[in-house]
Amino acid sequence: MSVWDDIADTPREAENLRVRSELMMAIEKKINEREWTQVQAAEALGLTQPRVSDLLRGKISKFSLDALVDIASGLDVHVKVCV
C-alpha cells in the first residue's frame, strides 16, 4: 500500500497519482541537473514561471498526466508505458 492508496478514492485514482508523481520527480531531477532557475526552465519549456514553481513544489493536482508528458518531452525524458 502506498501513500496514494491512502488519499485516493479509488485504486484507479491512486495509480494515476503515483504515475504523475514519478513523472514530476523525473522532471524536477532534469531541471536540477541543468541547474536552471525557474525562469530559465519556464522559457525553455514554454511555461510560465509560476507554473514551473507549482511543478517543483509538487502541486500534483495542477498537472494532468498529458501535461506532464509534454513537459517531460521538452526535457528529453522519455516516458515508457508498460502494461
PDB file of C-alpha atoms in Angstrom:
ATOM      1  CA  MET A   1       0.000   0.000   0.000  1.00  0.00           C
ATOM      2  CA  SER A   2       1.271   3.482  -0.834  1.00  0.00           C
ATOM      3  CA  VAL A   3       0.529   6.986   0.306  1.00  0.00           C
ATOM      4  CA  TRP A   4      -1.505   7.375  -2.874  1.00  0.00           C
ATOM      5  CA  ASP A   5      -3.720   4.459  -1.872  1.00  0.00           C
ATOM      6  CA  ASP A   6      -4.396   6.214   1.423  1.00  0.00           C
ATOM      7  CA  ILE A   7      -5.501   9.521  -0.100  1.00  0.00           C
ATOM      8  CA  ALA A   8      -7.182   8.381  -3.313  1.00  0.00           C
ATOM      9  CA  ASP A   9     -10.824   7.385  -3.502  1.00  0.00           C
ATOM     10  CA  THR A  10     -10.212   4.512  -5.927  1.00  0.00           C
ATOM     11  CA  PRO A  11      -7.308   2.278  -6.985  1.00  0.00           C
ATOM     12  CA  ARG A  12      -7.512   3.886 -10.441  1.00  0.00           C
ATOM     13  CA  GLU A  13      -7.029   7.355  -8.961  1.00  0.00           C
ATOM     14  CA  ALA A  14      -4.167   6.106  -6.768  1.00  0.00           C
ATOM     15  CA  GLU A  15      -2.352   4.735  -9.809  1.00  0.00           C
ATOM     16  CA  ASN A  16      -2.823   7.996 -11.695  1.00  0.00           C
ATOM     17  CA  LEU A  17      -1.383   9.939  -8.752  1.00  0.00           C
ATOM     18  CA  ARG A  18       1.562   7.547  -8.490  1.00  0.00           C
ATOM     19  CA  VAL A  19       2.426   7.882 -12.171  1.00  0.00           C
ATOM     20  CA  ARG A  20       2.095  11.672 -12.126  1.00  0.00           C
ATOM     21  CA  SER A  21       4.270  11.853  -9.021  1.00  0.00           C
ATOM     22  CA  GLU A  22       7.020   9.771 -10.612  1.00  0.00           C
ATOM     23  CA  LEU A  23       6.946  11.922 -13.727  1.00  0.00           C
ATOM     24  CA  MET A  24       7.061  15.134 -11.697  1.00  0.00           C
ATOM     25  CA  MET A  25      10.126  13.868  -9.836  1.00  0.00           C
ATOM     26  CA  ALA A  26      11.861  12.953 -13.106  1.00  0.00           C
ATOM     27  CA  ILE A  27      11.130  16.427 -14.491  1.00  0.00           C
ATOM     28  CA  GLU A  28      12.420  18.097 -11.336  1.00  0.00           C
ATOM     29  CA  LYS A  29      15.591  15.995 -11.495  1.00  0.00           C
ATOM     30  CA  LYS A  30      16.283  17.106 -15.085  1.00  0.00           C
ATOM     31  CA  ILE A  31      15.695  20.770 -14.233  1.00  0.00           C
ATOM     32  CA  ASN A  32      18.070  20.480 -11.279  1.00  0.00           C
ATOM     33  CA  GLU A  33      20.705  18.645 -13.344  1.00  0.00           C
ATOM     34  CA  ARG A  34      20.676  21.523 -15.802  1.00  0.00           C
ATOM     35  CA  GLU A  35      20.928  23.977 -12.901  1.00  0.00           C
ATOM     36  CA  TRP A  36      18.120  26.053 -14.356  1.00  0.00           C
ATOM     37  CA  THR A  37      16.326  28.733 -12.435  1.00  0.00           C
ATOM     38  CA  GLN A  38      12.548  28.634 -12.544  1.00  0.00           C
ATOM     39  CA  VAL A  39      12.625  31.429 -15.121  1.00  0.00           C
ATOM     40  CA  GLN A  40      15.106  29.540 -17.316  1.00  0.00           C
ATOM     41  CA  ALA A  41      13.062  26.348 -17.067  1.00  0.00           C
ATOM     42  CA  ALA A  42       9.884  28.237 -17.920  1.00  0.00           C
ATOM     43  CA  GLU A  43      11.456  29.800 -21.009  1.00  0.00           C
ATOM     44  CA  ALA A  44      12.929  26.500 -22.209  1.00  0.00           C
ATOM     45  CA  LEU A  45       9.698  24.568 -21.679  1.00  0.00           C
ATOM     46  CA  GLY A  46       7.211  27.186 -22.866  1.00  0.00           C
ATOM     47  CA  LEU A  47       5.659  27.555 -19.417  1.00  0.00           C
ATOM     48  CA  THR A  48       5.212  30.431 -17.037  1.00  0.00           C
ATOM     49  CA  GLN A  49       7.459  30.763 -14.003  1.00  0.00           C
ATOM     50  CA  PRO A  50       4.501  30.256 -11.623  1.00  0.00           C
ATOM     51  CA  ARG A  51       3.671  27.030 -13.457  1.00  0.00           C
ATOM     52  CA  VAL A  52       7.255  25.802 -13.004  1.00  0.00           C
ATOM     53  CA  SER A  53       7.042  26.787  -9.348  1.00  0.00           C
ATOM     54  CA  ASP A  54       3.888  24.679  -8.938  1.00  0.00           C
ATOM     55  CA  LEU A  55       5.652  21.774 -10.608  1.00  0.00           C
ATOM     56  CA  LEU A  56       8.748  21.997  -8.414  1.00  0.00           C
ATOM     57  CA  ARG A  57       6.630  22.367  -5.285  1.00  0.00           C
ATOM     58  CA  GLY A  58       4.827  19.133  -6.109  1.00  0.00           C
ATOM     59  CA  LYS A  59       1.375  20.592  -6.712  1.00  0.00           C
ATOM     60  CA  ILE A  60       0.239  17.397  -8.364  1.00  0.00           C
ATOM     61  CA  SER A  61      -3.413  18.404  -8.648  1.00  0.00           C
ATOM     62  CA  LYS A  62      -2.471  21.193 -11.054  1.00  0.00           C
ATOM     63  CA  PHE A  63      -0.977  18.838 -13.659  1.00  0.00           C
ATOM     64  CA  SER A  64      -2.640  16.221 -15.821  1.00  0.00           C
ATOM     65  CA  LEU A  65      -0.666  13.211 -16.968  1.00  0.00           C
ATOM     66  CA  ASP A  66      -0.858  14.574 -20.513  1.00  0.00           C
ATOM     67  CA  ALA A  67       0.631  17.921 -19.461  1.00  0.00           C
ATOM     68  CA  LEU A  68       3.451  16.195 -17.591  1.00  0.00           C
ATOM     69  CA  VAL A  69       4.288  14.012 -20.599  1.00  0.00           C
ATOM     70  CA  ASP A  70       4.520  17.165 -22.746  1.00  0.00           C
ATOM     71  CA  ILE A  71       6.816  18.860 -20.211  1.00  0.00           C
ATOM     72  CA  ALA A  72       8.964  15.745 -19.878  1.00  0.00           C
ATOM     73  CA  SER A  73       9.317  15.541 -23.640  1.00  0.00           C
ATOM     74  CA  GLY A  74      10.777  19.047 -23.639  1.00  0.00           C
ATOM     75  CA  LEU A  75      13.489  17.786 -21.284  1.00  0.00           C
ATOM     76  CA  ASP A  76      14.270  14.624 -23.268  1.00  0.00           C
ATOM     77  CA  VAL A  77      12.667  12.497 -20.571  1.00  0.00           C
ATOM     78  CA  HIS A  78      11.202   9.509 -22.352  1.00  0.00           C
ATOM     79  CA  VAL A  79       8.012   8.042 -20.977  1.00  0.00           C
ATOM     80  CA  LYS A  80       7.556   4.317 -21.352  1.00  0.00           C
ATOM     81  CA  VAL A  81       4.227   2.654 -20.683  1.00  0.00           C
ATOM     82  CA  CYS A  82       4.350  -0.945 -19.522  1.00  0.00           C
ATOM     83  CA  VAL A  83       1.183  -2.993 -19.242  1.00  0.00           C
TER      84      VAL A  83
END
